[in-house]
Each structure stands twice: as structure tokens, then as C-alpha cells.
Amino acid sequence: MNLWRKLACAVLVLVIGASVAAGWLAPAGYAKQYREETNSPPSHAHWFGTDEIGRDRFARVLYGTRISLLLAPAAALLSTLMAALIGGLAGYLGGAWSRVAMTVTDLFLSLPWLFLLITARALMPLNVSPLLSVLVTFLLLGLLGWTTAARVLCASAGSLRSSDFVRQARAAGIHGQRLFWIHVVPNLKPVLYAQFWISIPVFILSEANLGILGLGVAEPMPSWGSLLKELEGLVSVGEEPWKFVPLVLLVIVVTSFHLLLSRQDEMAV
Amino acid sequence: MERFGAKTIAITLLCLGSLLGQASAQGGELRFCLRSEPKTFDPLKVEEDASAAIRYLTGGVLVRVNRQTQQLEPELAQSWKVSKDGRQITFRLRGGISFSDGTPFSAADVGYTVQQLMDPDLHSPTGDAFRSSPGSVETKVISPTQISITFPAPVAGLDRLFDQVAILSERSPKKEMTVLGPFMVADYKPGSSVLLKRNPNYWKTDEQGRKLPYLDSIRLDIQPNRDVEMLRFKRGELDLINSLDSEYFDKLAAAAPQLVHDAGPSLDSEQLWFNEVAKSPIPAYKKNWFRSATFRRAISEAINRDDLSRIVFHGHAQPAVGPFSPANNFWFNGSLKPQPYSPDAALKALQADGFRMENGALKDKDGNEVVFSIITNAGSKTRERMAVLIQDDLQKIGIHVNVVTLDFPSLIERMTQTYDYEAIILGLTNVDLDPNGEMNVWLSSSENHQWNPQQKSPETSWEAEIDRLMKTQASSTDARKRKEAFDRVQEIVVEQEPFIFLINKNALSAISMTVRGAAPVILSPQTFWNAERLTVSAK
């Protein structure tokens, strides 16, 4: 394990550990309002300061990390698996299969998702608990986010299908599932990993944007997305730098995961 | 002789200095932002803020509500008289006035404007205020400087309504593009800017006899993004910001306190209300809560309005007392007392009404846990924050609130079409001092009677009383009687709390040091109400 991987590992252990221990590190919780200390800078009592209504930003970052780190990768996994299944198979099978699958994907991409999401919100009851709102939000993201990845995977699987080593395997009498799982899928892994890691920050930010449609994580529950929304009104970077903590954390975590797994991936290949 | 000579030189120098000062004060271009594209330049079709701003700056009116004193003052009309029955108004006009294209102004133009205004096919939002009953409006030109206008039924506060009526030219081929106001539209770049230039034929002069307006032009940049507006103001690219958010106000105040102005409570209010619509698709037991005045009053009492004002609006708002802001000098009912914040009293009132506390959760007498959702429009930081503070306040009396933000069209659809909501936080923007401007809110038959609109007949005795009082004040021309009736309306609203009024926002603005003569007020348009007397010195 080289130094970068060790560092990435340590960062992830620290962040995940802190978020798991949120109840112990920030016992007052993410919803407690310190109404006399609103929008305060970092202090001994509030390490990352407080937000506009006096909630401890440290506690909100910890609990938000727990939610986003658990659910954004879950949604990314769901969308990547769907993309692998639809795009990978379409590319591997080629011909009519590929054309049908890509037509369906194109159709999916051309749908007016904004309006469909508004309809989805309209169908949902208003009295949804914050926890359920979190699950619904990330499930929606996972189910809707597979299309772009599917096109990439279809193209990759298509090029693998006509590659020399696959032809050689075919010539050696390997066909069907065995060829797919042993010779094609392992070679799609770098693309799958890339799609997976690209999806995580996208889903985290999409969750924040879904709040506009009433589909995001409901108040008072925090998520990285809702914490990043605080940056909207910031006029300059130097004004209140502690508000950038969720953004910095997002970059660090995604980079760490990337370092850790891309190295693993390179070794596997 | 020597002393006389010295005095003469001093006076001459003073006069010269004053003249030079004035000369440098005249001219210049004022620049500020419109937050949306103006939908029309036709003053009779105005219905949104951007078009209203242009109408204010370009339109000549017969009478004008002085935004500082809130009193009605003569403009194109030298004098006016409302008949005792409140149906007829007679204006005596100033002579020798021309439109911006040189067409002379006369009583025939006023008659033409009123006929256009009341044309049902035009659907003029300004004209709606004059429509107290069906029937046609008669205009009679008595002389080129005198006109009487007769309405089919009494119109309360008739003369003040003319503050919004910009006079059109009957004869000019340019129609609505020729104006009687201080400025005229010179250039319009859709999505970018509107350039207004000084009307060379504007009739007004200042106390020294100099022609108004002082400014050469006004550039209105179309900019919906408030962050960009703020940055441009800081860079000196804009001269003023109207209706500043409290957050931006404080940021700007910290850097340059001399640039920001808090004119005190405005007419705008923010309120919470419950869905009381009988046919709404919400459970019957919730309807029972929401239709109970005790429940509504308890919720109101459990909300810490001081915190809403202090935290959400950074102190630039006042806890609301009732339906009218104290800023409305004449119509506000001064006997109303602020709603006390007392969660204990609220809980006691609910318990007396059959609710009980179990394991920290409030339950009604049938055992239903008191849980409801509050919706508000996504993107409004202040309303989202108010909702979260209220969520926390109500948790203290065992009520669980789910805060839901929705895009505005979805919210409006739920509010006005499907009635599929439980509680809403929204605001009322008031530009009219007269309660007649709110007839559409208080009459139970009205579409905008939000908590239970379009009732065939009033469903409660207090709504029937409000209907009666609103109609009484609307049909009376006696200001004292009108005030008595509307005072009682305000009392009933505070007793019954169909709207739980939360706060009245302060009128906040920012004005560059290069602008001279600005005196921000609470009434719209707060900063440029006296645009004709503003000057902009060299940057």
C-alpha cells in the first residue's frame, strides 16, 4: 500500500468514524437551535460555528456526512449497476439488442425529468418524515441516474466484443455467460468505477437541487447538499471561510475514495 | 462702504457657489435594477413590479399619494371634488401642459384614459379597483380643464385610486409611449435594460423655478439575481437597491453603514394559515383542528415572533400585530396588542380544548397525534427559516411539524386548485394603503380568501361579520365610519386568526453616496419615489 492509499484510507476512516460517532461527538444533535448564537464564527463551543438559525454546524456536518456518505454511494451503486446491466449487456450482445437498449436510453434521456419529478412530488404525501424523504430522494436519484453511464458502458462493451482477446476466447470455445463474466466484465471495471465515483458528487449536489421541488432531505435533517446550499449567498470566499467545510469535505472524501479504488483497480487490471 | 463692498463680494461668491453647485448637481444618470422583465409599457395593463416601476417614473397622474406623508397631493389636477354619494369625482386640471411628444394635454385625455381603463376587454388590473359594481362609467368633459367621472356605484377612497392611473394621450399616434411623467422610455433591450430619458415637456419646476427632473436619464438593468445586483452596487455600477434583503443589508452595513437605510416597518407582512376548506383532501380530524379558533390561537401564541424578526430578518422586521402594518398611519388599528409568546398558555388552552400530552407528543381527544405539514415556496430563504423556527417552537408544545418546500407553481396549485395542503407560510405585498385594496382577501366569496376561498355564503358568523363590515366601509364615503368598520375587521381577524400574522418586514434599501436628494420611505417605490428631484454626482 503506497503513501497516497494509506493517506486516503486514513482520511476515510476518520470521516466515516466521526460521522458514526456523531451522537457522541455532538450530543446536542443537529436540530438544536442556539438562538442567541446565530451565524457565529467557529468557537470552542461550536467548532465550525453556527448556521443562520443557530444550529451547530459541526453537528450538522457530522450527521450530514452520515446521510450523504451512506446514501449517495448507495444511489450511485444502484445507478451504476443498472447502467452495467443495460449498457454492458447491450454493448456485449450488439446488433438489434444494442439498438433497442440505446433507443430506450435515448428515450429516457429525452424525457422532461423536471416535470416528472414535479409530478412525483405531487403524488407523494406532504407529511413525509425527514428519514423517508431522504430514502425517497436517493432512490429517485439512483433510478434516474443510470442513462449517461449506460451509453458509456455500451460503447466500452461494444469495443471489447470486437477486441482481439475476446475473439481469441471465442475461438477457444468460450461463449455466453462465461465469456461475459470472465472476459468482458473485468475489463469494464475501470469504466464502472469511474462512473460510480463521478455519480457520487453529482448525486450529492442533485439532492440539494431537488429541494427546490420539495424532494430533497427535509428540514431539520442535514445532508451535504443542504449544507452546500449555505454557500449560495456568499459574496466572497474570504468572508466566512468556515462555511466551506462541507465543500472541502466533499472534495476530500471523493478524492480519497478515488485514490483508494483507482489504485486497487489499476492493480487488478 | 468698505463693509458694504466686502458683503457684496461675499454674497456674490455665495450665489456663484450655489449656482455652480446646483449646476453640477443637475444631470447625470441614475442606475438601478429591475428584478424581472417588464411585461408591458402600457400603464393600464401593469400588474407586476417591473412595469409598475416604469409606470411610476414615466406616467403623469392626476393626483399622487406622497410616499413620505401618505397624503394625497395634486399633480395634473389642481383640485378635485368627490360627490357626497361617492359615485362622482370632478377634476380641475392644470392648463398649458404637453405630453412628451408635444401633444397638448386636456380633459379629453383624462376621459379617454378612464374609458380605456374601464373597458372590460382590456382587463386592466388598475381598472379592477374601480369596479365596485356592474355598469358603465360616464365621463363628461365640462371644459378643456375640467372633467367629471361618474361611477355606477359608490367607490370608497375614489380619489386615492387615481394615484395608479397614468394619463394617456387621446390624439397622439404614439399612444402609451407618449407620457406626462418626468421620464420617457427611450430604449428597451429585452432581457438587458430599459433606458428612460428626461421628458423635455415635463410640466413641473422646483421651488427656484428650475425645470424638473434634474436627472438626464435612468438606466434600469434587468437583473433577477440579487447577488449580482449586490456585487454591482458594491462596485459602483448601480446607484441604488430597492427592497434590500435583511441579510444583504447587514453585510453592506458592516462594510459601509452610510449606504444602507432602514425606513422602518413596511406594509408587507408574512403569515401562516391553515387549510379550512371543507372539500380539501385532508383527514376530517385535521380539518376540525384547523377550523378551531382555539387551536389557531394556541399555535399563534406558541410562535416566538421576536425570534422570527431577530433571527430571520436580523432585526429588520417587527412582530406583526394584525392584518395591517403599523406603518399604515391611518388604517392601522392602534388598539390592537401584540400577540404574546407563551408556549405554556398555548398548551393550557389546547388541553382545555381536549388535547393531551403523551410522551412529549400532543394528541387530540380521539388520540390522533398532532402532526401537520407547513409548505412554503422553495428558494425563499426567509420563509424556509421561519418555517424551521416555527417547527422548533411547536415541538415545545408537542406538535410535530414537517416542513416542505415546493416550487411556486406547485404551491399555488395546491393553494388555489386542489386545496391539498395543511398549512402555508407566504407573504402579502401591500402597495395600497386603503383597505379596499384587500377586498379580495377579506370577502368570504373571494378567490383570495385563502384559508377558505369562494364560499357561497359565509361559513362562520365572524366571516359573515367581516363581509358586512368590508362592504360597509367600501360603500361609505365617510372616512370616520370606514375607519370604525375596518378597525372592527382587524379586531375580528386578530381574535379568530384565520391568518396568523408573523412579521412586518422593514423597508430596507441601499443608496450610493453619489445620489443626492434620496429620502427612502416605506411605501413603494421606496428609494426613487422622488426621482424627479434626485441628482447623481460624478462617480
PDB file of N, CA, C and O in Angstrom, chain B residues 247-305:
ATOM      1  N   GLU B 247     -30.346  40.123   5.020  1.00  0.00           N
ATOM      2  CA  GLU B 247     -29.012  39.523   5.057  1.00  0.00           C
ATOM      3  C   GLU B 247     -28.008  40.415   4.315  1.00  0.00           C
ATOM      4  O   GLU B 247     -26.919  40.700   4.811  1.00  0.00           O
ATOM      5  N   TYR B 248     -28.387  40.846   3.123  1.00  0.00           N
ATOM      6  CA  TYR B 248     -27.525  41.718   2.337  1.00  0.00           C
ATOM      7  C   TYR B 248     -27.364  43.075   3.029  1.00  0.00           C
ATOM      8  O   TYR B 248     -26.301  43.681   2.999  1.00  0.00           O
ATOM      9  N   PHE B 249     -28.447  43.516   3.641  1.00  0.00           N
ATOM     10  CA  PHE B 249     -28.419  44.799   4.334  1.00  0.00           C
ATOM     11  C   PHE B 249     -27.318  44.797   5.394  1.00  0.00           C
ATOM     12  O   PHE B 249     -26.498  45.712   5.458  1.00  0.00           O
ATOM     13  N   ASP B 250     -27.287  43.725   6.191  1.00  0.00           N
ATOM     14  CA  ASP B 250     -26.290  43.661   7.265  1.00  0.00           C
ATOM     15  C   ASP B 250     -24.872  43.554   6.725  1.00  0.00           C
ATOM     16  O   ASP B 250     -23.946  44.145   7.281  1.00  0.00           O
ATOM     17  N   LYS B 251     -24.722  42.785   5.643  1.00  0.00           N
ATOM     18  CA  LYS B 251     -23.380  42.647   5.053  1.00  0.00           C
ATOM     19  C   LYS B 251     -22.887  43.999   4.556  1.00  0.00           C
ATOM     20  O   LYS B 251     -21.735  44.375   4.758  1.00  0.00           O
ATOM     21  N   LEU B 252     -23.798  44.714   3.907  1.00  0.00           N
ATOM     22  CA  LEU B 252     -23.425  46.021   3.367  1.00  0.00           C
ATOM     23  C   LEU B 252     -23.204  47.028   4.494  1.00  0.00           C
ATOM     24  O   LEU B 252     -22.274  47.838   4.459  1.00  0.00           O
ATOM     25  N   ALA B 253     -24.050  46.919   5.520  1.00  0.00           N
ATOM     26  CA  ALA B 253     -23.937  47.841   6.660  1.00  0.00           C
ATOM     27  C   ALA B 253     -22.591  47.671   7.358  1.00  0.00           C
ATOM     28  O   ALA B 253     -22.005  48.639   7.854  1.00  0.00           O
ATOM     29  N   ALA B 254     -22.114  46.420   7.414  1.00  0.00           N
ATOM     30  CA  ALA B 254     -20.833  46.170   8.073  1.00  0.00           C
ATOM     31  C   ALA B 254     -19.690  46.845   7.322  1.00  0.00           C
ATOM     32  O   ALA B 254     -18.745  47.354   7.929  1.00  0.00           O
ATOM     33  N   ALA B 255     -19.800  46.891   6.008  1.00  0.00           N
ATOM     34  CA  ALA B 255     -18.717  47.470   5.199  1.00  0.00           C
ATOM     35  C   ALA B 255     -18.894  48.978   5.030  1.00  0.00           C
ATOM     36  O   ALA B 255     -17.923  49.728   5.067  1.00  0.00           O
ATOM     37  N   ALA B 256     -20.122  49.431   4.821  1.00  0.00           N
ATOM     38  CA  ALA B 256     -20.356  50.857   4.553  1.00  0.00           C
ATOM     39  C   ALA B 256     -21.721  51.269   5.105  1.00  0.00           C
ATOM     40  O   ALA B 256     -22.712  51.310   4.376  1.00  0.00           O
ATOM     41  N   PRO B 257     -21.767  51.552   6.410  1.00  0.00           N
ATOM     42  CA  PRO B 257     -23.074  51.834   7.038  1.00  0.00           C
ATOM     43  C   PRO B 257     -23.797  53.054   6.453  1.00  0.00           C
ATOM     44  O   PRO B 257     -25.013  53.145   6.535  1.00  0.00           O
ATOM     45  N   GLN B 258     -23.026  53.955   5.866  1.00  0.00           N
ATOM     46  CA  GLN B 258     -23.655  55.170   5.322  1.00  0.00           C
ATOM     47  C   GLN B 258     -24.485  54.899   4.069  1.00  0.00           C
ATOM     48  O   GLN B 258     -25.264  55.741   3.641  1.00  0.00           O
ATOM     49  N   LEU B 259     -24.331  53.697   3.496  1.00  0.00           N
ATOM     50  CA  LEU B 259     -25.028  53.393   2.240  1.00  0.00           C
ATOM     51  C   LEU B 259     -26.390  52.751   2.452  1.00  0.00           C
ATOM     52  O   LEU B 259     -27.205  52.713   1.533  1.00  0.00           O
ATOM     53  N   VAL B 260     -26.633  52.198   3.632  1.00  0.00           N
ATOM     54  CA  VAL B 260     -27.876  51.453   3.831  1.00  0.00           C
ATOM     55  C   VAL B 260     -28.896  52.269   4.626  1.00  0.00           C
ATOM     56  O   VAL B 260     -28.531  53.120   5.443  1.00  0.00           O
ATOM     57  N   HIS B 261     -30.157  51.983   4.363  1.00  0.00           N
ATOM     58  CA  HIS B 261     -31.235  52.737   5.015  1.00  0.00           C
ATOM     59  C   HIS B 261     -32.339  51.775   5.441  1.00  0.00           C
ATOM     60  O   HIS B 261     -32.829  50.993   4.642  1.00  0.00           O
ATOM     61  N   ASP B 262     -32.710  51.852   6.707  1.00  0.00           N
ATOM     62  CA  ASP B 262     -33.842  51.083   7.221  1.00  0.00           C
ATOM     63  C   ASP B 262     -34.936  52.095   7.542  1.00  0.00           C
ATOM     64  O   ASP B 262     -34.840  52.845   8.513  1.00  0.00           O
ATOM     65  N   ALA B 263     -35.981  52.105   6.693  1.00  0.00           N
ATOM     66  CA  ALA B 263     -37.039  53.113   6.864  1.00  0.00           C
ATOM     67  C   ALA B 263     -38.107  52.661   7.853  1.00  0.00           C
ATOM     68  O   ALA B 263     -39.110  53.342   8.035  1.00  0.00           O
ATOM     69  N   GLY B 264     -37.913  51.511   8.494  1.00  0.00           N
ATOM     70  CA  GLY B 264     -38.883  51.022   9.480  1.00  0.00           C
ATOM     71  C   GLY B 264     -39.876  50.062   8.840  1.00  0.00           C
ATOM     72  O   GLY B 264     -39.754  49.696   7.671  1.00  0.00           O
ATOM     73  N   PRO B 265     -40.896  49.631   9.640  1.00  0.00           N
ATOM     74  CA  PRO B 265     -41.824  48.609   9.136  1.00  0.00           C
ATOM     75  C   PRO B 265     -42.527  49.052   7.856  1.00  0.00           C
ATOM     76  O   PRO B 265     -42.982  50.190   7.759  1.00  0.00           O
ATOM     77  N   SER B 266     -42.583  48.125   6.909  1.00  0.00           N
ATOM     78  CA  SER B 266     -43.275  48.415   5.651  1.00  0.00           C
ATOM     79  C   SER B 266     -44.709  47.888   5.749  1.00  0.00           C
ATOM     80  O   SER B 266     -45.147  47.440   6.805  1.00  0.00           O
ATOM     81  N   LEU B 267     -45.415  47.935   4.641  1.00  0.00           N
ATOM     82  CA  LEU B 267     -46.792  47.411   4.632  1.00  0.00           C
ATOM     83  C   LEU B 267     -46.807  45.895   4.423  1.00  0.00           C
ATOM     84  O   LEU B 267     -47.843  45.261   4.572  1.00  0.00           O
ATOM     85  N   ASP B 268     -45.654  45.321   4.053  1.00  0.00           N
ATOM     86  CA  ASP B 268     -45.610  43.892   3.718  1.00  0.00           C
ATOM     87  C   ASP B 268     -45.644  43.021   4.970  1.00  0.00           C
ATOM     88  O   ASP B 268     -45.006  43.343   5.969  1.00  0.00           O
ATOM     89  N   SER B 269     -46.372  41.933   4.877  1.00  0.00           N
ATOM     90  CA  SER B 269     -46.444  41.022   6.021  1.00  0.00           C
ATOM     91  C   SER B 269     -46.157  39.592   5.569  1.00  0.00           C
ATOM     92  O   SER B 269     -46.247  39.273   4.389  1.00  0.00           O
ATOM     93  N   GLU B 270     -45.783  38.777   6.526  1.00  0.00           N
ATOM     94  CA  GLU B 270     -45.616  37.342   6.286  1.00  0.00           C
ATOM     95  C   GLU B 270     -46.592  36.656   7.220  1.00  0.00           C
ATOM     96  O   GLU B 270     -46.717  37.039   8.386  1.00  0.00           O
ATOM     97  N   GLN B 271     -47.293  35.644   6.718  1.00  0.00           N
ATOM     98  CA  GLN B 271     -48.264  34.983   7.558  1.00  0.00           C
ATOM     99  C   GLN B 271     -48.328  33.480   7.327  1.00  0.00           C
ATOM    100  O   GLN B 271     -47.898  32.984   6.298  1.00  0.00           O
ATOM    101  N   LEU B 272     -48.905  32.818   8.343  1.00  0.00           N
ATOM    102  CA  LEU B 272     -49.121  31.368   8.281  1.00  0.00           C
ATOM    103  C   LEU B 272     -50.629  31.170   8.325  1.00  0.00           C
ATOM    104  O   LEU B 272     -51.325  31.882   9.051  1.00  0.00           O
ATOM    105  N   TRP B 273     -51.136  30.258   7.530  1.00  0.00           N
ATOM    106  CA  TRP B 273     -52.551  29.933   7.679  1.00  0.00           C
ATOM    107  C   TRP B 273     -52.795  28.460   7.469  1.00  0.00           C
ATOM    108  O   TRP B 273     -52.005  27.761   6.830  1.00  0.00           O
ATOM    109  N   PHE B 274     -53.907  28.006   8.036  1.00  0.00           N
ATOM    110  CA  PHE B 274     -54.300  26.605   7.923  1.00  0.00           C
ATOM    111  C   PHE B 274     -55.385  26.454   6.876  1.00  0.00           C
ATOM    112  O   PHE B 274     -56.177  27.377   6.642  1.00  0.00           O
ATOM    113  N   ASN B 275     -55.415  25.263   6.308  1.00  0.00           N
ATOM    114  CA  ASN B 275     -56.421  24.947   5.300  1.00  0.00           C
ATOM    115  C   ASN B 275     -57.759  24.673   5.998  1.00  0.00           C
ATOM    116  O   ASN B 275     -57.899  23.708   6.740  1.00  0.00           O
ATOM    117  N   GLU B 276     -58.744  25.533   5.748  1.00  0.00           N
ATOM    118  CA  GLU B 276     -60.068  25.349   6.354  1.00  0.00           C
ATOM    119  C   GLU B 276     -61.120  25.007   5.299  1.00  0.00           C
ATOM    120  O   GLU B 276     -62.319  25.122   5.554  1.00  0.00           O
ATOM    121  N   VAL B 277     -60.655  24.608   4.121  1.00  0.00           N
ATOM    122  CA  VAL B 277     -61.590  24.320   3.028  1.00  0.00           C
ATOM    123  C   VAL B 277     -62.289  22.978   3.291  1.00  0.00           C
ATOM    124  O   VAL B 277     -61.622  21.959   3.475  1.00  0.00           O
ATOM    125  N   ALA B 278     -63.616  23.011   3.305  1.00  0.00           N
ATOM    126  CA  ALA B 278     -64.391  21.816   3.657  1.00  0.00           C
ATOM    127  C   ALA B 278     -64.112  20.656   2.702  1.00  0.00           C
ATOM    128  O   ALA B 278     -64.020  19.505   3.108  1.00  0.00           O
ATOM    129  N   LYS B 279     -63.945  20.959   1.406  1.00  0.00           N
ATOM    130  CA  LYS B 279     -63.765  19.872   0.433  1.00  0.00           C
ATOM    131  C   LYS B 279     -62.294  19.463   0.241  1.00  0.00           C
ATOM    132  O   LYS B 279     -61.987  18.661  -0.645  1.00  0.00           O
ATOM    133  N   SER B 280     -61.399  19.994   1.059  1.00  0.00           N
ATOM    134  CA  SER B 280     -59.975  19.675   0.876  1.00  0.00           C
ATOM    135  C   SER B 280     -59.710  18.199   1.214  1.00  0.00           C
ATOM    136  O   SER B 280     -60.361  17.637   2.091  1.00  0.00           O
ATOM    137  N   PRO B 281     -58.727  17.577   0.514  1.00  0.00           N
ATOM    138  CA  PRO B 281     -58.487  16.144   0.740  1.00  0.00           C
ATOM    139  C   PRO B 281     -57.595  15.861   1.944  1.00  0.00           C
ATOM    140  O   PRO B 281     -56.649  15.085   1.849  1.00  0.00           O
ATOM    141  N   ILE B 282     -57.890  16.467   3.070  1.00  0.00           N
ATOM    142  CA  ILE B 282     -57.101  16.185   4.280  1.00  0.00           C
ATOM    143  C   ILE B 282     -58.033  15.510   5.295  1.00  0.00           C
ATOM    144  O   ILE B 282     -59.253  15.676   5.225  1.00  0.00           O
ATOM    145  N   PRO B 283     -57.463  14.738   6.217  1.00  0.00           N
ATOM    146  CA  PRO B 283     -58.329  13.999   7.145  1.00  0.00           C
ATOM    147  C   PRO B 283     -59.283  14.920   7.914  1.00  0.00           C
ATOM    148  O   PRO B 283     -58.931  16.057   8.247  1.00  0.00           O
ATOM    149  N   ALA B 284     -60.458  14.372   8.209  1.00  0.00           N
ATOM    150  CA  ALA B 284     -61.507  15.172   8.867  1.00  0.00           C
ATOM    151  C   ALA B 284     -61.043  15.691  10.228  1.00  0.00           C
ATOM    152  O   ALA B 284     -61.350  16.835  10.598  1.00  0.00           O
ATOM    153  N   TYR B 285     -60.277  14.841  10.965  1.00  0.00           N
ATOM    154  CA  TYR B 285     -59.869  15.302  12.302  1.00  0.00           C
ATOM    155  C   TYR B 285     -58.925  16.507  12.213  1.00  0.00           C
ATOM    156  O   TYR B 285     -58.938  17.388  13.073  1.00  0.00           O
ATOM    157  N   LYS B 286     -58.132  16.553  11.121  1.00  0.00           N
ATOM    158  CA  LYS B 286     -57.243  17.712  10.959  1.00  0.00           C
ATOM    159  C   LYS B 286     -58.055  18.954  10.610  1.00  0.00           C
ATOM    160  O   LYS B 286     -57.742  20.058  11.055  1.00  0.00           O
ATOM    161  N   LYS B 287     -59.085  18.755   9.782  1.00  0.00           N
ATOM    162  CA  LYS B 287     -59.954  19.901   9.450  1.00  0.00           C
ATOM    163  C   LYS B 287     -60.559  20.470  10.729  1.00  0.00           C
ATOM    164  O   LYS B 287     -60.677  21.686  10.875  1.00  0.00           O
ATOM    165  N   ASN B 288     -60.942  19.552  11.640  1.00  0.00           N
ATOM    166  CA  ASN B 288     -61.522  20.024  12.907  1.00  0.00           C
ATOM    167  C   ASN B 288     -60.520  20.877  13.685  1.00  0.00           C
ATOM    168  O   ASN B 288     -60.889  21.895  14.263  1.00  0.00           O
ATOM    169  N   TRP B 289     -59.262  20.449  13.713  1.00  0.00           N
ATOM    170  CA  TRP B 289     -58.250  21.274  14.407  1.00  0.00           C
ATOM    171  C   TRP B 289     -58.184  22.652  13.750  1.00  0.00           C
ATOM    172  O   TRP B 289     -58.235  23.674  14.441  1.00  0.00           O
ATOM    173  N   PHE B 290     -58.017  22.616  12.414  1.00  0.00           N
ATOM    174  CA  PHE B 290     -57.733  23.866  11.706  1.00  0.00           C
ATOM    175  C   PHE B 290     -58.919  24.836  11.739  1.00  0.00           C
ATOM    176  O   PHE B 290     -58.731  26.043  11.650  1.00  0.00           O
ATOM    177  N   ARG B 291     -60.132  24.283  11.867  1.00  0.00           N
ATOM    178  CA  ARG B 291     -61.309  25.159  11.891  1.00  0.00           C
ATOM    179  C   ARG B 291     -61.608  25.645  13.311  1.00  0.00           C
ATOM    180  O   ARG B 291     -62.563  26.410  13.518  1.00  0.00           O
ATOM    181  N   SER B 292     -60.789  25.215  14.267  1.00  0.00           N
ATOM    182  CA  SER B 292     -60.995  25.653  15.648  1.00  0.00           C
ATOM    183  C   SER B 292     -60.168  26.907  15.930  1.00  0.00           C
ATOM    184  O   SER B 292     -58.940  26.907  15.786  1.00  0.00           O
ATOM    185  N   ALA B 293     -60.868  27.969  16.364  1.00  0.00           N
ATOM    186  CA  ALA B 293     -60.154  29.224  16.672  1.00  0.00           C
ATOM    187  C   ALA B 293     -59.203  29.021  17.840  1.00  0.00           C
ATOM    188  O   ALA B 293     -58.123  29.616  17.894  1.00  0.00           O
ATOM    189  N   THR B 294     -59.582  28.145  18.787  1.00  0.00           N
ATOM    190  CA  THR B 294     -58.710  27.876  19.947  1.00  0.00           C
ATOM    191  C   THR B 294     -57.386  27.285  19.469  1.00  0.00           C
ATOM    192  O   THR B 294     -56.319  27.682  19.934  1.00  0.00           O
ATOM    193  N   PHE B 295     -57.463  26.328  18.541  1.00  0.00           N
ATOM    194  CA  PHE B 295     -56.253  25.692  18.007  1.00  0.00           C
ATOM    195  C   PHE B 295     -55.380  26.741  17.315  1.00  0.00           C
ATOM    196  O   PHE B 295     -54.176  26.830  17.563  1.00  0.00           O
ATOM    197  N   ARG B 296     -56.017  27.560  16.472  1.00  0.00           N
ATOM    198  CA  ARG B 296     -55.234  28.561  15.716  1.00  0.00           C
ATOM    199  C   ARG B 296     -54.583  29.565  16.660  1.00  0.00           C
ATOM    200  O   ARG B 296     -53.415  29.936  16.495  1.00  0.00           O
ATOM    201  N   ARG B 297     -55.372  29.994  17.675  1.00  0.00           N
ATOM    202  CA  ARG B 297     -54.813  30.969  18.631  1.00  0.00           C
ATOM    203  C   ARG B 297     -53.654  30.356  19.417  1.00  0.00           C
ATOM    204  O   ARG B 297     -52.661  31.024  19.691  1.00  0.00           O
ATOM    205  N   ALA B 298     -53.788  29.072  19.769  1.00  0.00           N
ATOM    206  CA  ALA B 298     -52.709  28.409  20.521  1.00  0.00           C
ATOM    207  C   ALA B 298     -51.436  28.331  19.681  1.00  0.00           C
ATOM    208  O   ALA B 298     -50.333  28.591  20.176  1.00  0.00           O
ATOM    209  N   ILE B 299     -51.603  27.993  18.419  1.00  0.00           N
ATOM    210  CA  ILE B 299     -50.429  27.939  17.529  1.00  0.00           C
ATOM    211  C   ILE B 299     -49.784  29.322  17.466  1.00  0.00           C
ATOM    212  O   ILE B 299     -48.559  29.477  17.577  1.00  0.00           O
ATOM    213  N   SER B 300     -50.638  30.325  17.317  1.00  0.00           N
ATOM    214  CA  SER B 300     -50.133  31.696  17.227  1.00  0.00           C
ATOM    215  C   SER B 300     -49.357  32.079  18.490  1.00  0.00           C
ATOM    216  O   SER B 300     -48.297  32.696  18.417  1.00  0.00           O
ATOM    217  N   GLU B 301     -49.900  31.668  19.626  1.00  0.00           N
ATOM    218  CA  GLU B 301     -49.275  32.017  20.907  1.00  0.00           C
ATOM    219  C   GLU B 301     -47.961  31.269  21.119  1.00  0.00           C
ATOM    220  O   GLU B 301     -47.088  31.727  21.844  1.00  0.00           O
ATOM    221  N   ALA B 302     -47.834  30.112  20.477  1.00  0.00           N
ATOM    222  CA  ALA B 302     -46.620  29.300  20.669  1.00  0.00           C
ATOM    223  C   ALA B 302     -45.483  29.714  19.740  1.00  0.00           C
ATOM    224  O   ALA B 302     -44.389  29.172  19.819  1.00  0.00           O
ATOM    225  N   ILE B 303     -45.766  30.654  18.839  1.00  0.00           N
ATOM    226  CA  ILE B 303     -44.725  31.088  17.891  1.00  0.00           C
ATOM    227  C   ILE B 303     -44.000  32.305  18.460  1.00  0.00           C
ATOM    228  O   ILE B 303     -44.643  33.305  18.816  1.00  0.00           O
ATOM    229  N   ASN B 304     -42.695  32.203  18.517  1.00  0.00           N
ATOM    230  CA  ASN B 304     -41.892  33.306  19.038  1.00  0.00           C
ATOM    231  C   ASN B 304     -41.603  34.297  17.895  1.00  0.00           C
ATOM    232  O   ASN B 304     -40.634  34.144  17.151  1.00  0.00           O
ATOM    233  N   ARG B 305     -42.452  35.295  17.781  1.00  0.00           N
ATOM    234  CA  ARG B 305     -42.317  36.266  16.683  1.00  0.00           C
ATOM    235  C   ARG B 305     -41.069  37.132  16.829  1.00  0.00           C
ATOM    236  O   ARG B 305     -40.480  37.564  15.846  1.00  0.00           O
TER     237      ARG B 305
END
